[in-house]
mmCIF file of C-alpha atoms and ligand atoms in Angstrom:
data_model
loop_
_atom_site.group_PDB
_atom_site.id
_atom_site.type_symbol
_atom_site.label_atom_id
_atom_site.label_comp_id
_atom_site.label_asym_id
_atom_site.label_seq_id
_atom_site.Cartn_x
_atom_site.Cartn_y
_atom_site.Cartn_z
ATOM 1 C CA MET A 1 18.202 -2.690 -2.817
ATOM 2 C CA ARG A 2 15.933 -2.504 -0.029
ATOM 3 C CA ILE A 3 16.374 -2.869 3.610
ATOM 4 C CA LEU A 4 15.937 -6.070 5.388
ATOM 5 C CA ILE A 5 17.270 -5.258 9.085
ATOM 6 C CA PRO A 6 17.673 -1.693 9.661
ATOM 7 C CA GLU A 7 21.052 -0.866 12.057
ATOM 8 C CA GLU A 8 19.207 -0.178 15.133
ATOM 9 C CA GLU A 9 17.580 -3.690 14.637
ATOM 10 C CA VAL A 10 21.207 -5.421 14.149
ATOM 11 C CA GLN A 11 22.578 -3.961 16.955
ATOM 12 C CA ARG A 12 19.531 -4.415 19.391
ATOM 13 C CA ARG A 13 20.267 -8.225 18.593
ATOM 14 C CA VAL A 14 23.628 -8.383 18.448
ATOM 15 C CA ARG A 15 23.557 -6.739 22.053
ATOM 16 C CA SER A 16 21.214 -9.218 23.244
ATOM 17 C CA LEU A 17 23.591 -12.224 21.524
ATOM 18 C CA ALA A 18 26.429 -10.654 23.702
ATOM 19 C CA ARG A 19 24.810 -10.728 26.812
ATOM 20 C CA LYS A 20 23.239 -14.137 26.374
ATOM 21 C CA ILE A 21 26.848 -15.596 25.526
ATOM 22 C CA SER A 22 28.534 -13.809 27.911
ATOM 23 C CA ARG A 23 25.806 -15.470 30.872
ATOM 24 C CA ASP A 24 26.753 -18.623 29.287
ATOM 25 C CA PHE A 25 30.581 -18.396 29.387
ATOM 26 C CA ALA A 26 30.834 -16.674 32.687
ATOM 27 C CA GLY A 27 33.812 -16.876 34.732
ATOM 28 C CA LYS A 28 35.557 -18.229 31.607
ATOM 29 C CA GLU A 29 37.882 -16.575 28.715
ATOM 30 C CA LEU A 30 36.285 -16.638 25.162
ATOM 31 C CA LEU A 31 38.787 -17.161 21.972
ATOM 32 C CA LEU A 32 36.562 -15.569 19.693
ATOM 33 C CA VAL A 33 37.594 -17.380 15.656
ATOM 34 C CA GLY A 34 36.095 -14.569 12.894
ATOM 35 C CA ILE A 35 36.059 -16.304 9.627
ATOM 36 C CA LEU A 36 37.322 -13.500 7.201
ATOM 37 C CA LYS A 37 35.943 -11.686 5.512
ATOM 38 C CA GLY A 38 32.409 -11.381 6.227
ATOM 39 C CA SER A 39 32.483 -11.451 9.927
ATOM 40 C CA PHE A 40 34.852 -8.252 10.870
ATOM 41 C CA ILE A 41 32.282 -6.096 11.622
ATOM 42 C CA PHE A 42 29.881 -8.442 13.499
ATOM 43 C CA LEU A 43 32.727 -9.478 15.438
ATOM 44 C CA ALA A 44 34.026 -5.767 16.432
ATOM 45 C CA ASP A 45 30.477 -4.809 17.440
ATOM 46 C CA LEU A 46 30.035 -8.631 19.240
ATOM 47 C CA ALA A 47 33.117 -8.554 21.205
ATOM 48 C CA ARG A 48 32.512 -4.783 22.155
ATOM 49 C CA ARG A 49 29.673 -5.757 23.924
ATOM 50 C CA MET A 50 30.745 -8.930 25.788
ATOM 51 C CA SER A 51 31.206 -8.547 29.786
ATOM 52 C CA ILE A 52 33.809 -11.429 29.672
ATOM 53 C CA PRO A 53 37.287 -11.456 28.691
ATOM 54 C CA VAL A 54 37.831 -12.224 24.892
ATOM 55 C CA LYS A 55 40.387 -12.919 22.822
ATOM 56 C CA VAL A 56 40.385 -12.269 18.994
ATOM 57 C CA ASP A 57 42.250 -14.734 16.040
ATOM 58 C CA PHE A 58 40.612 -14.842 12.580
ATOM 59 C CA ILE A 59 40.984 -17.918 9.776
ATOM 60 C CA ARG A 60 40.191 -17.034 6.341
ATOM 61 C CA LEU A 61 38.778 -20.281 4.165
ATOM 62 C CA ALA A 62 38.292 -20.660 0.094
ATOM 63 C CA SER A 63 35.348 -22.629 -1.092
ATOM 64 C CA TYR A 64 34.886 -23.975 -4.465
ATOM 65 C CA GLY A 65 31.084 -25.123 -6.172
ATOM 66 C CA ALA A 66 30.073 -24.867 -2.210
ATOM 67 C CA ARG A 67 26.964 -23.696 -3.557
ATOM 68 C CA THR A 68 26.231 -25.711 -6.141
ATOM 69 C CA GLN A 69 27.295 -29.366 -4.983
ATOM 70 C CA SER A 70 26.966 -30.718 -1.383
ATOM 71 C CA SER A 71 30.342 -31.884 -1.512
ATOM 72 C CA GLY A 72 31.776 -28.182 -1.943
ATOM 73 C CA LYS A 73 35.300 -27.853 -1.035
ATOM 74 C CA VAL A 74 36.794 -25.813 1.401
ATOM 75 C CA GLU A 75 40.282 -24.900 2.441
ATOM 76 C CA ILE A 76 42.026 -22.993 4.803
ATOM 77 C CA THR A 77 44.367 -20.388 3.444
ATOM 78 C CA LYS A 78 44.681 -18.170 6.252
ATOM 79 C CA ASP A 79 45.029 -19.893 9.383
ATOM 80 C CA LEU A 80 45.081 -19.225 12.974
ATOM 81 C CA GLU A 81 47.809 -17.774 14.640
ATOM 82 C CA THR A 82 46.363 -18.855 18.426
ATOM 83 C CA SER A 83 46.285 -22.416 19.528
ATOM 84 C CA VAL A 84 42.819 -23.664 20.444
ATOM 85 C CA ARG A 85 43.822 -26.387 22.653
ATOM 86 C CA GLY A 86 42.256 -26.743 25.822
ATOM 87 C CA LYS A 87 40.578 -23.137 25.245
ATOM 88 C CA ASP A 88 36.992 -22.110 25.188
ATOM 89 C CA VAL A 89 36.041 -21.320 21.307
ATOM 90 C CA LEU A 90 33.344 -19.567 19.252
ATOM 91 C CA ILE A 91 33.323 -18.995 15.726
ATOM 92 C CA VAL A 92 32.035 -16.235 14.697
ATOM 93 C CA GLU A 93 30.179 -15.859 11.520
ATOM 94 C CA ASP A 94 28.274 -13.429 9.615
ATOM 95 C CA ILE A 95 26.097 -15.968 7.489
ATOM 96 C CA ILE A 96 24.766 -19.690 7.426
ATOM 97 C CA ASP A 97 23.745 -20.594 3.850
ATOM 98 C CA THR A 98 24.490 -24.013 2.689
ATOM 99 C CA GLY A 99 26.172 -24.744 5.969
ATOM 100 C CA VAL A 100 29.217 -26.373 3.964
ATOM 101 C CA THR A 101 31.834 -23.496 5.468
ATOM 102 C CA LEU A 102 30.817 -24.046 9.254
ATOM 103 C CA ASN A 103 30.640 -27.607 8.834
ATOM 104 C CA TYR A 104 34.493 -27.921 7.445
ATOM 105 C CA LEU A 105 35.550 -25.049 9.792
ATOM 106 C CA PHE A 106 34.045 -26.897 12.840
ATOM 107 C CA ARG A 107 35.461 -30.224 11.661
ATOM 108 C CA ARG A 108 38.900 -29.270 11.921
ATOM 109 C CA LEU A 109 38.739 -27.059 14.794
ATOM 110 C CA ARG A 110 37.335 -29.841 16.978
ATOM 111 C CA ALA A 111 40.289 -31.841 16.014
ATOM 112 C CA ARG A 112 42.713 -29.498 17.496
ATOM 113 C CA ARG A 113 41.014 -30.744 21.234
ATOM 114 C CA PRO A 114 39.207 -27.054 21.970
ATOM 115 C CA ARG A 115 37.555 -27.385 25.661
ATOM 116 C CA SER A 116 34.384 -26.102 23.883
ATOM 117 C CA LEU A 117 33.210 -25.087 20.627
ATOM 118 C CA ARG A 118 30.333 -23.396 19.950
ATOM 119 C CA THR A 119 29.342 -21.141 16.740
ATOM 120 C CA VAL A 120 27.529 -17.797 16.424
ATOM 121 C CA ALA A 121 25.850 -16.618 13.644
ATOM 122 C CA LEU A 122 24.570 -13.273 12.818
ATOM 123 C CA LEU A 123 22.290 -14.545 9.658
ATOM 124 C CA ASP A 124 20.993 -17.789 9.180
ATOM 125 C CA LYS A 125 19.339 -19.180 5.645
ATOM 126 C CA ARG A 126 18.276 -21.618 7.128
ATOM 127 C CA GLY A 127 16.365 -23.431 3.882
ATOM 128 C CA ARG A 128 19.527 -23.717 2.138
ATOM 129 C CA ARG A 129 21.586 -26.110 3.599
ATOM 130 C CA LYS A 130 23.220 -29.218 1.834
ATOM 131 C CA VAL A 131 25.121 -30.132 4.953
ATOM 132 C CA PRO A 132 22.997 -30.334 8.307
ATOM 133 C CA PHE A 133 24.627 -27.644 10.987
ATOM 134 C CA GLN A 134 22.757 -26.458 14.058
ATOM 135 C CA VAL A 135 24.307 -22.930 14.810
ATOM 136 C CA ASP A 136 24.321 -22.518 18.329
ATOM 137 C CA TYR A 137 23.384 -18.276 18.384
ATOM 138 C CA VAL A 138 21.784 -17.271 15.688
ATOM 139 C CA GLY A 139 21.049 -13.164 15.121
ATOM 140 C CA PHE A 140 18.206 -13.936 12.472
ATOM 141 C CA THR A 141 16.799 -16.394 10.522
ATOM 142 C CA ILE A 142 16.104 -14.987 7.069
ATOM 143 C CA ASP A 143 15.075 -16.467 3.434
ATOM 144 C CA ASN A 144 16.692 -16.847 0.448
ATOM 145 C CA HIS A 145 17.726 -13.301 -0.373
ATOM 146 C CA PHE A 146 21.308 -11.945 -1.750
ATOM 147 C CA VAL A 147 22.090 -9.640 1.515
ATOM 148 C CA VAL A 148 24.878 -7.320 1.848
ATOM 149 C CA GLY A 149 25.919 -5.211 4.717
ATOM 150 C CA TYR A 150 27.356 -5.186 8.012
ATOM 151 C CA GLY A 151 30.262 -7.016 6.219
ATOM 152 C CA LEU A 152 28.695 -8.691 3.524
ATOM 153 C CA ASP A 153 29.682 -8.079 0.072
ATOM 154 C CA CYS A 154 28.462 -7.922 -3.916
ATOM 155 C CA ASN A 155 32.025 -8.604 -5.394
ATOM 156 C CA GLU A 156 33.680 -6.658 -2.610
ATOM 157 C CA GLU A 157 31.317 -3.452 -2.224
ATOM 158 C CA TYR A 158 29.052 -2.539 0.245
ATOM 159 C CA ARG A 159 30.569 -4.337 3.248
ATOM 160 C CA ASN A 160 30.777 -1.139 5.320
ATOM 161 C CA LEU A 161 26.764 -0.807 5.400
ATOM 162 C CA SER A 162 25.584 -0.659 8.848
ATOM 163 C CA GLY A 163 22.024 -2.077 7.856
ATOM 164 C CA ILE A 164 21.759 -5.128 5.853
ATOM 165 C CA TYR A 165 19.959 -5.125 2.608
ATOM 166 C CA ALA A 166 18.687 -7.493 -0.038
ATOM 167 C CA VAL A 167 19.600 -7.068 -3.616
ATOM 168 C CA LYS A 168 16.701 -7.237 -5.518
HETATM 169 C C1 PRP B 201 30.153 -16.274 3.142
HETATM 170 C C2 PRP B 201 30.307 -16.103 4.559
HETATM 171 C C3 PRP B 201 30.211 -17.988 5.203
HETATM 172 C C4 PRP B 201 29.743 -18.354 3.966
HETATM 173 C C5 PRP B 201 28.877 -19.234 3.929
HETATM 174 O O1 PRP B 201 31.385 -16.270 2.769
HETATM 175 O O2 PRP B 201 30.582 -15.087 5.116
HETATM 176 O O3 PRP B 201 31.654 -17.930 5.407
HETATM 177 O O4 PRP B 201 29.500 -17.695 2.990
HETATM 178 O O5 PRP B 201 28.432 -20.115 3.013
HETATM 179 P P1 PRP B 201 28.084 -21.660 2.618
HETATM 180 O O6 PRP B 201 27.151 -21.657 4.518
HETATM 181 O O7 PRP B 201 27.351 -21.835 1.836
HETATM 182 O O8 PRP B 201 28.894 -22.420 3.409
HETATM 183 P P2 PRP B 201 32.192 -15.672 1.316
HETATM 184 O O9 PRP B 201 32.658 -16.942 0.589
HETATM 185 O O10 PRP B 201 30.884 -14.732 0.139
HETATM 186 O O11 PRP B 201 33.475 -14.945 1.578
HETATM 187 P P3 PRP B 201 33.356 -13.235 2.233
HETATM 188 O O12 PRP B 201 33.016 -13.840 3.802
HETATM 189 O O13 PRP B 201 35.340 -13.422 2.308
HETATM 190 O O14 PRP B 201 32.727 -12.604 1.684
#
């Protein structure tokens, strides 16, 4: 493994994302929706840097064939415990790759009529989209490396690393 984004750089970027998002939602309360499992560390750090009131909920999705077919199927395996109706909602994702996951979740949550629905992804593999999806707030745009650390895993290992590493 080689270091791709050191801890200090990740933390700097998370702070600046939190500042920008707090400014954009000034005077409002935001519901952060983390997609399990990868987003748990990013969400925890982002939430602590926000200067507006936030609430937190999690959703778990399973995807089948998303990496190999554009029709990759996604389903919700653990739903939110909160209603999003009429709320300002920010979907928090560790990484967007093919776009299948965020595209699916965005449409599912929009149908529940939140007041606003935005997305943040710490990492964006922009060149890999199979379905078009534009993330509102992006931490880093990266090339097509297999990445681990800061919530991201390889067979469930390495999620607890503080930096982001590319697996060779
Ligand atoms: C990863 C990541 C995103 C999704 C992005 O999750 O956390 O949710 O893949 O890929 P996509 O843009 O191609 O849909 P993963 O399925 O590895 O589950 P995990 O978060 O539980 O590790």
